[in-house]
Amino acid sequence: MICYIAFSLIPFVSCSQKQNTETSTASVPVKRPGNLPDAEWKKVLSEEQYQVLRQKGTERAFTGKYWDYKKDGIYVCAGCGQELFASNTKFDSGTGWPSYWQPVNKKAVAFEEDQSYGMVRSEVHCSNCGGHLGHVFDDGPNPTGLRYCINSVSLEFVPKQEDKKEK
């Protein structure tokens, strides 16, 4: 519980760009190489995505498009399209950010110690493009006990495709 209180005191990024309130992704996210120069990231990402993914910003709690999203599918990196989290590992943490108890596989994410705001936390990055996703905490549910607290703006959602039966 202390994590929630301390984390809620952090100043959050505020962007002038309109908040995307769309609750579904109509198209498949673009796959990009992970090693784009900074000038290219500025061209392909929105201002808010750039602030979070490339400059380690944080969106305000309860404002992201996926914090309360409940459809079946895969959450991919908004920067490069790499698969990150499956919807069946998502849970309501009460924090206002999408939370997952594990990534799609161990190689999907990378970690870095974050000592900002007087705390020591484990920052989560996309292992392909290095984009900042959020943080991981050890107060999640079983089976892992982990809570990957991720910014919605760092993600895109790919809905589960229904099995098509051929006639």
CSV table of N, CA and C in Angstrom, one decimal:
chain,number,residue,atom,x,y,z
A,1,MET,N,0.8,-1.2,0.0
A,1,MET,CA,0.0,0.0,0.0
A,1,MET,C,0.9,1.3,0.0
A,2,ILE,N,2.0,1.2,0.6
A,2,ILE,CA,2.9,2.4,0.7
A,2,ILE,C,3.3,2.7,-0.8
A,3,CYS,N,3.5,1.7,-1.6
A,3,CYS,CA,3.9,2.0,-3.0
A,3,CYS,C,2.9,2.9,-3.7
A,4,TYR,N,1.6,2.6,-3.5
A,4,TYR,CA,0.5,3.3,-4.1
A,4,TYR,C,0.5,4.8,-3.7
A,5,ILE,N,0.7,5.0,-2.4
A,5,ILE,CA,0.7,6.3,-1.8
A,5,ILE,C,1.9,7.1,-2.3
A,6,ALA,N,3.1,6.5,-2.2
A,6,ALA,CA,4.3,7.2,-2.7
A,6,ALA,C,4.2,7.5,-4.2
A,7,PHE,N,3.8,6.6,-4.9
A,7,PHE,CA,3.7,6.7,-6.4
A,7,PHE,C,2.7,7.8,-6.8
A,8,SER,N,1.6,7.9,-6.0
A,8,SER,CA,0.6,8.9,-6.4
A,8,SER,C,1.1,10.4,-6.1
A,9,LEU,N,2.2,10.5,-5.4
A,9,LEU,CA,2.7,11.9,-5.1
A,9,LEU,C,3.7,12.4,-6.2
A,10,ILE,N,4.0,11.5,-7.2
A,10,ILE,CA,5.0,11.9,-8.2
A,10,ILE,C,4.3,12.9,-9.2
A,11,PRO,N,5.0,13.9,-9.5
A,11,PRO,CA,4.4,14.8,-10.5
A,11,PRO,C,4.3,14.1,-11.9
A,12,PHE,N,3.2,14.2,-12.6
A,12,PHE,CA,3.0,13.5,-13.8
A,12,PHE,C,3.1,14.5,-15.0
A,13,VAL,N,3.5,13.9,-16.2
A,13,VAL,CA,3.6,14.6,-17.4
A,13,VAL,C,2.2,15.1,-17.8
A,14,SER,N,2.1,16.3,-18.2
A,14,SER,CA,0.9,16.8,-18.7
A,14,SER,C,1.1,17.3,-20.1
A,15,CYS,N,0.4,16.8,-21.1
A,15,CYS,CA,0.6,17.2,-22.5
A,15,CYS,C,-0.6,18.0,-22.9
A,16,SER,N,-0.3,18.9,-23.8
A,16,SER,CA,-1.4,19.7,-24.4
A,16,SER,C,-2.2,19.0,-25.4
A,17,GLN,N,-1.7,17.9,-25.9
A,17,GLN,CA,-2.3,17.1,-26.9
A,17,GLN,C,-3.6,16.5,-26.3
A,18,LYS,N,-4.7,16.4,-27.2
A,18,LYS,CA,-5.9,15.8,-26.7
A,18,LYS,C,-5.7,14.4,-26.3
A,19,GLN,N,-6.4,14.0,-25.2
A,19,GLN,CA,-6.3,12.6,-24.8
A,19,GLN,C,-7.1,11.7,-25.7
A,20,ASN,N,-6.6,10.6,-26.2
A,20,ASN,CA,-7.2,9.7,-27.0
A,20,ASN,C,-8.2,8.8,-26.2
A,21,THR,N,-9.5,9.0,-26.4
A,21,THR,CA,-10.4,8.2,-25.6
A,21,THR,C,-11.0,7.0,-26.4
A,22,GLU,N,-10.4,6.7,-27.6
A,22,GLU,CA,-10.8,5.6,-28.3
A,22,GLU,C,-10.5,4.3,-27.5
A,23,THR,N,-11.5,3.4,-27.5
A,23,THR,CA,-11.2,2.2,-26.7
A,23,THR,C,-11.0,0.9,-27.6
A,24,SER,N,-10.7,1.1,-28.8
A,24,SER,CA,-10.3,0.0,-29.6
A,24,SER,C,-9.4,0.4,-30.7
A,25,THR,N,-8.5,-0.4,-31.2
A,25,THR,CA,-7.6,-0.1,-32.2
A,25,THR,C,-8.1,-0.7,-33.5
A,26,ALA,N,-8.4,0.1,-34.4
A,26,ALA,CA,-9.0,-0.3,-35.7
A,26,ALA,C,-8.0,-1.0,-36.6
A,27,SER,N,-6.7,-0.6,-36.5
A,27,SER,CA,-5.7,-1.2,-37.4
A,27,SER,C,-4.6,-1.8,-36.6
A,28,VAL,N,-3.9,-2.7,-37.3
A,28,VAL,CA,-2.7,-3.4,-36.7
A,28,VAL,C,-1.6,-2.3,-36.5
A,29,PRO,N,-1.0,-2.2,-35.4
A,29,PRO,CA,0.1,-1.3,-35.2
A,29,PRO,C,1.2,-1.5,-36.2
A,30,VAL,N,1.9,-0.4,-36.5
A,30,VAL,CA,3.0,-0.5,-37.4
A,30,VAL,C,4.2,-1.1,-36.7
A,31,LYS,N,4.9,-2.0,-37.4
A,31,LYS,CA,6.1,-2.6,-36.9
A,31,LYS,C,7.3,-1.8,-37.4
A,32,ARG,N,8.1,-1.3,-36.4
A,32,ARG,CA,9.3,-0.5,-36.8
A,32,ARG,C,10.5,-1.1,-36.2
A,33,PRO,N,11.7,-0.8,-36.8
A,33,PRO,CA,12.9,-1.2,-36.2
A,33,PRO,C,13.1,-0.5,-34.9
A,34,GLY,N,13.8,-1.1,-34.0
A,34,GLY,CA,14.0,-0.5,-32.6
A,34,GLY,C,15.1,0.6,-32.5
A,35,ASN,N,15.8,0.8,-33.6
A,35,ASN,CA,17.0,1.7,-33.4
A,35,ASN,C,16.8,2.9,-34.3
A,36,LEU,N,15.7,3.5,-34.2
A,36,LEU,CA,15.5,4.8,-35.0
A,36,LEU,C,16.2,5.9,-34.3
A,37,PRO,N,16.7,6.9,-35.1
A,37,PRO,CA,17.3,8.1,-34.5
A,37,PRO,C,16.2,8.9,-33.8
A,38,ASP,N,16.6,9.7,-32.9
A,38,ASP,CA,15.7,10.5,-32.1
A,38,ASP,C,14.8,11.4,-33.0
A,39,ALA,N,15.3,12.0,-34.0
A,39,ALA,CA,14.5,12.8,-35.0
A,39,ALA,C,13.4,12.0,-35.6
A,40,GLU,N,13.7,10.7,-35.9
A,40,GLU,CA,12.7,9.8,-36.5
A,40,GLU,C,11.6,9.5,-35.5
A,41,TRP,N,12.0,9.2,-34.2
A,41,TRP,CA,11.0,9.0,-33.2
A,41,TRP,C,10.0,10.2,-33.1
A,42,LYS,N,10.6,11.4,-33.1
A,42,LYS,CA,9.7,12.6,-33.0
A,42,LYS,C,8.7,12.6,-34.2
A,43,LYS,N,9.0,12.1,-35.3
A,43,LYS,CA,8.2,12.1,-36.5
A,43,LYS,C,7.1,11.0,-36.4
A,44,VAL,N,7.4,9.9,-35.9
A,44,VAL,CA,6.4,8.8,-35.9
A,44,VAL,C,5.6,8.6,-34.6
A,45,LEU,N,6.0,9.3,-33.6
A,45,LEU,CA,5.2,9.2,-32.3
A,45,LEU,C,4.5,10.5,-32.1
A,46,SER,N,3.3,10.4,-31.4
A,46,SER,CA,2.6,11.6,-31.0
A,46,SER,C,3.5,12.3,-29.9
A,47,GLU,N,3.2,13.5,-29.6
A,47,GLU,CA,3.9,14.3,-28.6
A,47,GLU,C,3.9,13.5,-27.2
A,48,GLU,N,2.7,13.0,-26.8
A,48,GLU,CA,2.6,12.3,-25.6
A,48,GLU,C,3.4,11.0,-25.6
A,49,GLN,N,3.3,10.2,-26.7
A,49,GLN,CA,4.0,9.0,-26.8
A,49,GLN,C,5.5,9.2,-26.7
A,50,TYR,N,6.0,10.3,-27.4
A,50,TYR,CA,7.4,10.6,-27.4
A,50,TYR,C,7.9,10.9,-25.9
A,51,GLN,N,7.0,11.7,-25.2
A,51,GLN,CA,7.4,12.1,-23.9
A,51,GLN,C,7.5,10.9,-23.0
A,52,VAL,N,6.6,9.9,-23.1
A,52,VAL,CA,6.6,8.7,-22.3
A,52,VAL,C,7.7,7.7,-22.7
A,53,LEU,N,7.6,7.3,-24.0
A,53,LEU,CA,8.4,6.3,-24.5
A,53,LEU,C,9.9,6.6,-24.6
A,54,ARG,N,10.2,7.9,-25.0
A,54,ARG,CA,11.6,8.2,-25.3
A,54,ARG,C,12.2,9.1,-24.2
A,55,GLN,N,11.3,9.8,-23.4
A,55,GLN,CA,11.9,10.7,-22.3
A,55,GLN,C,11.4,10.2,-20.9
A,56,LYS,N,10.9,9.0,-20.8
A,56,LYS,CA,10.6,8.4,-19.5
A,56,LYS,C,9.5,9.2,-18.7
A,57,GLY,N,8.6,9.7,-19.4
A,57,GLY,CA,7.5,10.4,-18.8
A,57,GLY,C,6.4,9.4,-18.2
A,58,THR,N,5.4,10.0,-17.6
A,58,THR,CA,4.3,9.2,-17.1
A,58,THR,C,3.0,9.9,-17.3
A,59,GLU,N,2.0,9.1,-17.8
A,59,GLU,CA,0.7,9.7,-18.0
A,59,GLU,C,0.0,9.7,-16.6
A,60,ARG,N,-1.0,10.6,-16.5
A,60,ARG,CA,-1.7,10.7,-15.3
A,60,ARG,C,-2.6,9.4,-15.1
A,61,ALA,N,-2.7,9.0,-13.8
A,61,ALA,CA,-3.5,7.9,-13.5
A,61,ALA,C,-5.0,8.1,-13.9
A,62,PHE,N,-5.6,7.0,-14.3
A,62,PHE,CA,-7.0,6.9,-14.7
A,62,PHE,C,-7.3,7.7,-16.0
A,63,THR,N,-6.3,8.1,-16.8
A,63,THR,CA,-6.6,8.9,-18.0
A,63,THR,C,-6.2,8.1,-19.3
A,64,GLY,N,-5.5,7.0,-19.2
A,64,GLY,CA,-5.0,6.3,-20.3
A,64,GLY,C,-6.2,5.4,-20.9
A,65,LYS,N,-6.1,5.1,-22.2
A,65,LYS,CA,-7.1,4.4,-22.9
A,65,LYS,C,-7.2,2.9,-22.5
A,66,TYR,N,-6.2,2.4,-21.8
A,66,TYR,CA,-6.2,0.9,-21.5
A,66,TYR,C,-6.3,0.6,-20.0
A,67,TRP,N,-6.4,1.6,-19.1
A,67,TRP,CA,-6.4,1.3,-17.7
A,67,TRP,C,-7.5,0.4,-17.3
A,68,ASP,N,-8.7,0.5,-18.0
A,68,ASP,CA,-9.9,-0.2,-17.6
A,68,ASP,C,-10.4,-1.0,-18.8
A,69,TYR,N,-9.5,-1.3,-19.7
A,69,TYR,CA,-9.9,-2.0,-21.0
A,69,TYR,C,-9.9,-3.5,-20.7
A,70,LYS,N,-10.9,-4.2,-21.3
A,70,LYS,CA,-11.2,-5.6,-20.9
A,70,LYS,C,-11.3,-6.6,-22.1
A,71,LYS,N,-10.9,-6.2,-23.3
A,71,LYS,CA,-11.0,-7.1,-24.4
A,71,LYS,C,-9.9,-8.1,-24.5
A,72,ASP,N,-10.1,-9.2,-25.2
A,72,ASP,CA,-9.1,-10.2,-25.4
A,72,ASP,C,-8.1,-9.8,-26.5
A,73,GLY,N,-6.8,-10.0,-26.3
A,73,GLY,CA,-5.9,-9.7,-27.3
A,73,GLY,C,-4.5,-9.5,-26.7
A,74,ILE,N,-3.6,-8.9,-27.5
A,74,ILE,CA,-2.2,-8.7,-27.1
A,74,ILE,C,-1.9,-7.2,-27.1
A,75,TYR,N,-1.2,-6.7,-26.1
A,75,TYR,CA,-0.8,-5.3,-26.0
A,75,TYR,C,0.6,-5.3,-26.6
A,76,VAL,N,0.9,-4.4,-27.5
A,76,VAL,CA,2.2,-4.3,-28.2
A,76,VAL,C,2.8,-2.9,-27.9
A,77,CYS,N,4.1,-2.8,-28.1
A,77,CYS,CA,4.8,-1.5,-27.9
A,77,CYS,C,4.3,-0.5,-29.0
A,78,ALA,N,3.9,0.6,-28.5
A,78,ALA,CA,3.4,1.7,-29.4
A,78,ALA,C,4.6,2.2,-30.3
A,79,GLY,N,5.8,2.0,-29.8
A,79,GLY,CA,6.9,2.5,-30.6
A,79,GLY,C,7.3,1.6,-31.7
A,80,CYS,N,7.4,0.3,-31.5
A,80,CYS,CA,8.0,-0.6,-32.5
A,80,CYS,C,7.0,-1.8,-32.8
A,81,GLY,N,6.0,-2.0,-32.1
A,81,GLY,CA,5.0,-3.1,-32.4
A,81,GLY,C,5.3,-4.4,-31.8
A,82,GLN,N,6.4,-4.5,-31.0
A,82,GLN,CA,6.7,-5.8,-30.4
A,82,GLN,C,5.7,-6.2,-29.4
A,83,GLU,N,5.3,-7.5,-29.3
A,83,GLU,CA,4.3,-8.0,-28.4
A,83,GLU,C,4.9,-7.9,-27.0
A,84,LEU,N,4.1,-7.4,-26.0
A,84,LEU,CA,4.6,-7.2,-24.7
A,84,LEU,C,3.7,-7.9,-23.6
A,85,PHE,N,2.4,-7.7,-23.6
A,85,PHE,CA,1.5,-8.3,-22.6
A,85,PHE,C,0.3,-8.9,-23.2
A,86,ALA,N,-0.2,-10.0,-22.7
A,86,ALA,CA,-1.4,-10.7,-23.1
A,86,ALA,C,-2.5,-10.2,-22.2
A,87,SER,N,-3.7,-10.1,-22.7
A,87,SER,CA,-4.9,-9.6,-21.9
A,87,SER,C,-5.2,-10.5,-20.8
A,88,ASN,N,-4.9,-11.8,-20.9
A,88,ASN,CA,-5.2,-12.7,-19.8
A,88,ASN,C,-4.3,-12.6,-18.6
A,89,THR,N,-3.3,-11.7,-18.7
A,89,THR,CA,-2.4,-11.5,-17.5
A,89,THR,C,-2.7,-10.1,-17.0
A,90,LYS,N,-3.7,-9.4,-17.5
A,90,LYS,CA,-4.1,-8.0,-17.0
A,90,LYS,C,-5.0,-8.2,-15.8
A,91,PHE,N,-4.8,-7.2,-14.8
A,91,PHE,CA,-5.7,-7.3,-13.7
A,91,PHE,C,-5.9,-5.8,-13.2
A,92,ASP,N,-6.9,-5.6,-12.4
A,92,ASP,CA,-7.2,-4.3,-11.9
A,92,ASP,C,-6.4,-4.1,-10.6
A,93,SER,N,-5.4,-3.3,-10.7
A,93,SER,CA,-4.5,-3.0,-9.5
A,93,SER,C,-5.1,-1.9,-8.7
A,94,GLY,N,-6.0,-1.1,-9.2
A,94,GLY,CA,-6.6,0.0,-8.4
A,94,GLY,C,-5.7,1.3,-8.5
A,95,THR,N,-4.6,1.2,-9.4
A,95,THR,CA,-3.7,2.3,-9.5
A,95,THR,C,-4.0,3.3,-10.6
A,96,GLY,N,-4.9,2.9,-11.5
A,96,GLY,CA,-5.2,3.8,-12.6
A,96,GLY,C,-4.4,3.6,-13.9
A,97,TRP,N,-3.5,2.7,-13.9
A,97,TRP,CA,-2.7,2.3,-15.0
A,97,TRP,C,-2.9,0.8,-15.4
A,98,PRO,N,-2.8,0.5,-16.6
A,98,PRO,CA,-2.9,-1.0,-17.0
A,98,PRO,C,-1.9,-1.7,-16.2
A,99,SER,N,-2.3,-2.9,-15.6
A,99,SER,CA,-1.3,-3.7,-14.8
A,99,SER,C,-1.4,-5.1,-15.3
A,100,TYR,N,-0.3,-5.8,-15.3
A,100,TYR,CA,-0.1,-7.2,-15.8
A,100,TYR,C,0.7,-7.9,-14.8
A,101,TRP,N,0.5,-9.2,-14.6
A,101,TRP,CA,1.4,-10.0,-13.7
A,101,TRP,C,2.5,-10.6,-14.4
A,102,GLN,N,2.6,-10.6,-15.8
A,102,GLN,CA,3.8,-11.0,-16.5
A,102,GLN,C,3.8,-10.6,-17.9
A,103,PRO,N,4.9,-10.4,-18.6
A,103,PRO,CA,5.0,-10.1,-20.0
A,103,PRO,C,4.7,-11.4,-20.8
A,104,VAL,N,4.6,-11.2,-22.1
A,104,VAL,CA,4.3,-12.4,-23.0
A,104,VAL,C,5.4,-13.4,-23.0
A,105,ASN,N,6.6,-12.9,-22.8
A,105,ASN,CA,7.8,-13.8,-22.5
A,105,ASN,C,8.9,-13.0,-21.9
A,106,LYS,N,9.9,-13.7,-21.4
A,106,LYS,CA,11.0,-13.1,-20.6
A,106,LYS,C,11.8,-12.1,-21.4
A,107,LYS,N,11.8,-12.3,-22.7
A,107,LYS,CA,12.7,-11.5,-23.6
A,107,LYS,C,11.9,-10.2,-24.1
A,108,ALA,N,10.6,-10.1,-23.8
A,108,ALA,CA,9.8,-9.0,-24.3
A,108,ALA,C,10.2,-7.6,-23.7
A,109,VAL,N,10.6,-7.7,-22.4
A,109,VAL,CA,10.9,-6.5,-21.7
A,109,VAL,C,12.3,-6.5,-21.1
A,110,ALA,N,12.8,-5.3,-20.8
A,110,ALA,CA,14.1,-5.2,-20.1
A,110,ALA,C,13.9,-4.3,-18.9
A,111,PHE,N,14.9,-4.3,-18.0
A,111,PHE,CA,14.7,-3.6,-16.8
A,111,PHE,C,15.9,-2.6,-16.5
A,112,GLU,N,15.7,-1.6,-15.8
A,112,GLU,CA,16.7,-0.6,-15.4
A,112,GLU,C,16.4,-0.1,-14.1
A,113,GLU,N,17.4,0.1,-13.2
A,113,GLU,CA,17.1,0.7,-11.9
A,113,GLU,C,16.7,2.2,-12.1
A,114,ASP,N,15.7,2.6,-11.4
A,114,ASP,CA,15.2,4.0,-11.4
A,114,ASP,C,15.2,4.6,-10.0
A,115,GLN,N,16.0,5.6,-9.8
A,115,GLN,CA,16.2,6.2,-8.5
A,115,GLN,C,15.5,7.6,-8.4
A,116,SER,N,14.6,7.9,-9.4
A,116,SER,CA,14.0,9.2,-9.4
A,116,SER,C,13.0,9.3,-8.3
A,117,TYR,N,12.7,10.6,-7.9
A,117,TYR,CA,11.6,10.9,-6.9
A,117,TYR,C,11.9,10.3,-5.6
A,118,GLY,N,13.2,10.1,-5.2
A,118,GLY,CA,13.5,9.6,-3.9
A,118,GLY,C,13.1,8.1,-3.7
A,119,MET,N,12.9,7.4,-4.7
A,119,MET,CA,12.5,5.9,-4.6
A,119,MET,C,13.5,5.1,-5.4
A,120,VAL,N,13.5,3.8,-5.1
A,120,VAL,CA,14.3,2.9,-5.9
A,120,VAL,C,13.2,1.9,-6.5
A,121,ARG,N,13.1,2.0,-7.8
A,121,ARG,CA,12.1,1.2,-8.5
A,121,ARG,C,12.8,0.5,-9.7
A,122,SER,N,12.1,-0.5,-10.3
A,122,SER,CA,12.6,-1.2,-11.5
A,122,SER,C,11.8,-0.7,-12.7
A,123,GLU,N,12.5,0.1,-13.5
A,123,GLU,CA,11.8,0.6,-14.7
A,123,GLU,C,11.7,-0.5,-15.8
A,124,VAL,N,10.6,-0.5,-16.5
A,124,VAL,CA,10.4,-1.5,-17.5
A,124,VAL,C,10.5,-0.9,-18.9
A,125,HIS,N,11.3,-1.5,-19.8
A,125,HIS,CA,11.5,-1.0,-21.2
A,125,HIS,C,11.1,-2.1,-22.2
A,126,CYS,N,10.7,-1.7,-23.4
A,126,CYS,CA,10.6,-2.6,-24.5
A,126,CYS,C,12.0,-3.1,-24.8
A,127,SER,N,12.2,-4.4,-24.9
A,127,SER,CA,13.5,-4.9,-25.2
A,127,SER,C,13.9,-4.7,-26.6
A,128,ASN,N,13.0,-4.4,-27.5
A,128,ASN,CA,13.4,-4.1,-28.9
A,128,ASN,C,13.8,-2.7,-29.2
A,129,CYS,N,13.0,-1.7,-28.8
A,129,CYS,CA,13.3,-0.3,-29.1
A,129,CYS,C,13.7,0.5,-27.9
A,130,GLY,N,13.7,-0.1,-26.7
A,130,GLY,CA,14.1,0.6,-25.5
A,130,GLY,C,13.1,1.6,-25.0
A,131,GLY,N,11.9,1.6,-25.5
A,131,GLY,CA,10.9,2.6,-25.1
A,131,GLY,C,10.5,2.4,-23.6
A,132,HIS,N,10.4,3.4,-22.9
A,132,HIS,CA,9.9,3.4,-21.5
A,132,HIS,C,8.5,2.9,-21.5
A,133,LEU,N,8.2,1.9,-20.7
A,133,LEU,CA,6.8,1.4,-20.5
A,133,LEU,C,6.2,1.8,-19.2
A,134,GLY,N,6.9,1.7,-18.1
A,134,GLY,CA,6.4,1.9,-16.8
A,134,GLY,C,7.4,1.3,-15.8
A,135,HIS,N,6.8,0.7,-14.7
A,135,HIS,CA,7.7,0.1,-13.7
A,135,HIS,C,7.0,-1.2,-13.2
A,136,VAL,N,7.9,-2.0,-12.6
A,136,VAL,CA,7.4,-3.3,-12.0
A,136,VAL,C,7.6,-3.3,-10.5
A,137,PHE,N,6.6,-3.8,-9.8
A,137,PHE,CA,6.6,-3.8,-8.4
A,137,PHE,C,6.3,-5.2,-7.9
A,138,ASP,N,6.6,-5.6,-6.7
A,138,ASP,CA,6.4,-6.9,-6.1
A,138,ASP,C,5.2,-7.0,-5.3
A,139,ASP,N,4.1,-6.3,-5.7
A,139,ASP,CA,2.9,-6.4,-4.9
A,139,ASP,C,1.7,-6.8,-5.8
A,140,GLY,N,2.0,-7.7,-6.8
A,140,GLY,CA,1.0,-8.1,-7.7
A,140,GLY,C,0.4,-9.5,-7.2
A,141,PRO,N,-0.5,-10.0,-8.0
A,141,PRO,CA,-1.2,-11.2,-7.7
A,141,PRO,C,-0.4,-12.5,-8.0
A,142,ASN,N,-0.8,-13.6,-7.6
A,142,ASN,CA,-0.3,-14.9,-8.0
A,142,ASN,C,-0.6,-15.1,-9.5
A,143,PRO,N,0.2,-15.8,-10.2
A,143,PRO,CA,1.3,-16.7,-9.7
A,143,PRO,C,2.6,-16.0,-9.6
A,144,THR,N,2.8,-14.8,-10.1
A,144,THR,CA,4.2,-14.2,-10.1
A,144,THR,C,4.4,-13.3,-8.9
A,145,GLY,N,3.3,-12.7,-8.4
A,145,GLY,CA,3.5,-11.7,-7.3
A,145,GLY,C,4.0,-10.3,-7.8
A,146,LEU,N,4.0,-10.2,-9.2
A,146,LEU,CA,4.5,-8.9,-9.8
A,146,LEU,C,3.4,-8.1,-10.3
A,147,ARG,N,3.6,-6.8,-10.3
A,147,ARG,CA,2.7,-5.8,-10.9
A,147,ARG,C,3.4,-5.0,-11.9
A,148,TYR,N,3.3,-5.3,-13.2
A,148,TYR,CA,3.8,-4.4,-14.2
A,148,TYR,C,2.9,-3.3,-14.4
A,149,CYS,N,3.2,-2.1,-14.0
A,149,CYS,CA,2.4,-0.9,-14.0
A,149,CYS,C,2.8,-0.1,-15.2
A,150,ILE,N,2.0,-0.1,-16.3
A,150,ILE,CA,2.4,0.3,-17.6
A,150,ILE,C,1.6,1.5,-18.1
A,151,ASN,N,2.2,2.5,-18.8
A,151,ASN,CA,1.5,3.6,-19.3
A,151,ASN,C,0.7,3.2,-20.6
A,152,SER,N,-0.6,3.5,-20.6
A,152,SER,CA,-1.4,3.2,-21.8
A,152,SER,C,-0.8,3.7,-23.1
A,153,VAL,N,-0.2,4.9,-23.0
A,153,VAL,CA,0.3,5.6,-24.2
A,153,VAL,C,1.5,4.8,-24.8
A,154,SER,N,2.1,4.0,-24.0
A,154,SER,CA,3.2,3.1,-24.5
A,154,SER,C,2.8,1.9,-25.2
A,155,LEU,N,1.5,1.7,-25.2
A,155,LEU,CA,0.9,0.5,-25.8
A,155,LEU,C,-0.1,0.7,-26.9
A,156,GLU,N,-0.2,-0.3,-27.7
A,156,GLU,CA,-1.3,-0.4,-28.7
A,156,GLU,C,-1.9,-1.8,-28.5
A,157,PHE,N,-3.2,-1.9,-28.8
A,157,PHE,CA,-3.9,-3.2,-28.6
A,157,PHE,C,-4.2,-3.9,-29.9
A,158,VAL,N,-3.9,-5.2,-29.9
A,158,VAL,CA,-4.3,-6.0,-31.1
A,158,VAL,C,-5.3,-7.0,-30.6
A,159,PRO,N,-6.6,-6.9,-31.1
A,159,PRO,CA,-7.6,-7.8,-30.7
A,159,PRO,C,-7.3,-9.2,-31.1
A,160,LYS,N,-7.9,-10.1,-30.3
A,160,LYS,CA,-7.7,-11.6,-30.6
A,160,LYS,C,-8.5,-11.8,-31.9
A,161,GLN,N,-7.9,-12.5,-32.8
A,161,GLN,CA,-8.6,-12.9,-34.0
A,161,GLN,C,-9.4,-14.2,-33.7
A,162,GLU,N,-10.7,-14.2,-34.1
A,162,GLU,CA,-11.5,-15.4,-33.9
A,162,GLU,C,-11.1,-16.4,-35.0
A,163,ASP,N,-11.1,-17.7,-34.6
A,163,ASP,CA,-10.7,-18.7,-35.6
A,163,ASP,C,-11.7,-18.7,-36.7
A,164,LYS,N,-11.2,-18.7,-37.9
A,164,LYS,CA,-12.1,-18.7,-39.1
A,164,LYS,C,-12.2,-20.1,-39.6
A,165,LYS,N,-13.4,-20.5,-39.7
A,165,LYS,CA,-13.7,-21.9,-40.3
A,165,LYS,C,-13.9,-21.8,-41.8
A,166,GLU,N,-13.2,-22.6,-42.5
A,166,GLU,CA,-13.3,-22.6,-43.9
A,166,GLU,C,-14.5,-23.4,-44.3
A,167,LYS,N,-15.2,-23.0,-45.3
A,167,LYS,CA,-16.5,-23.7,-45.8
A,167,LYS,C,-16.1,-24.6,-47.0
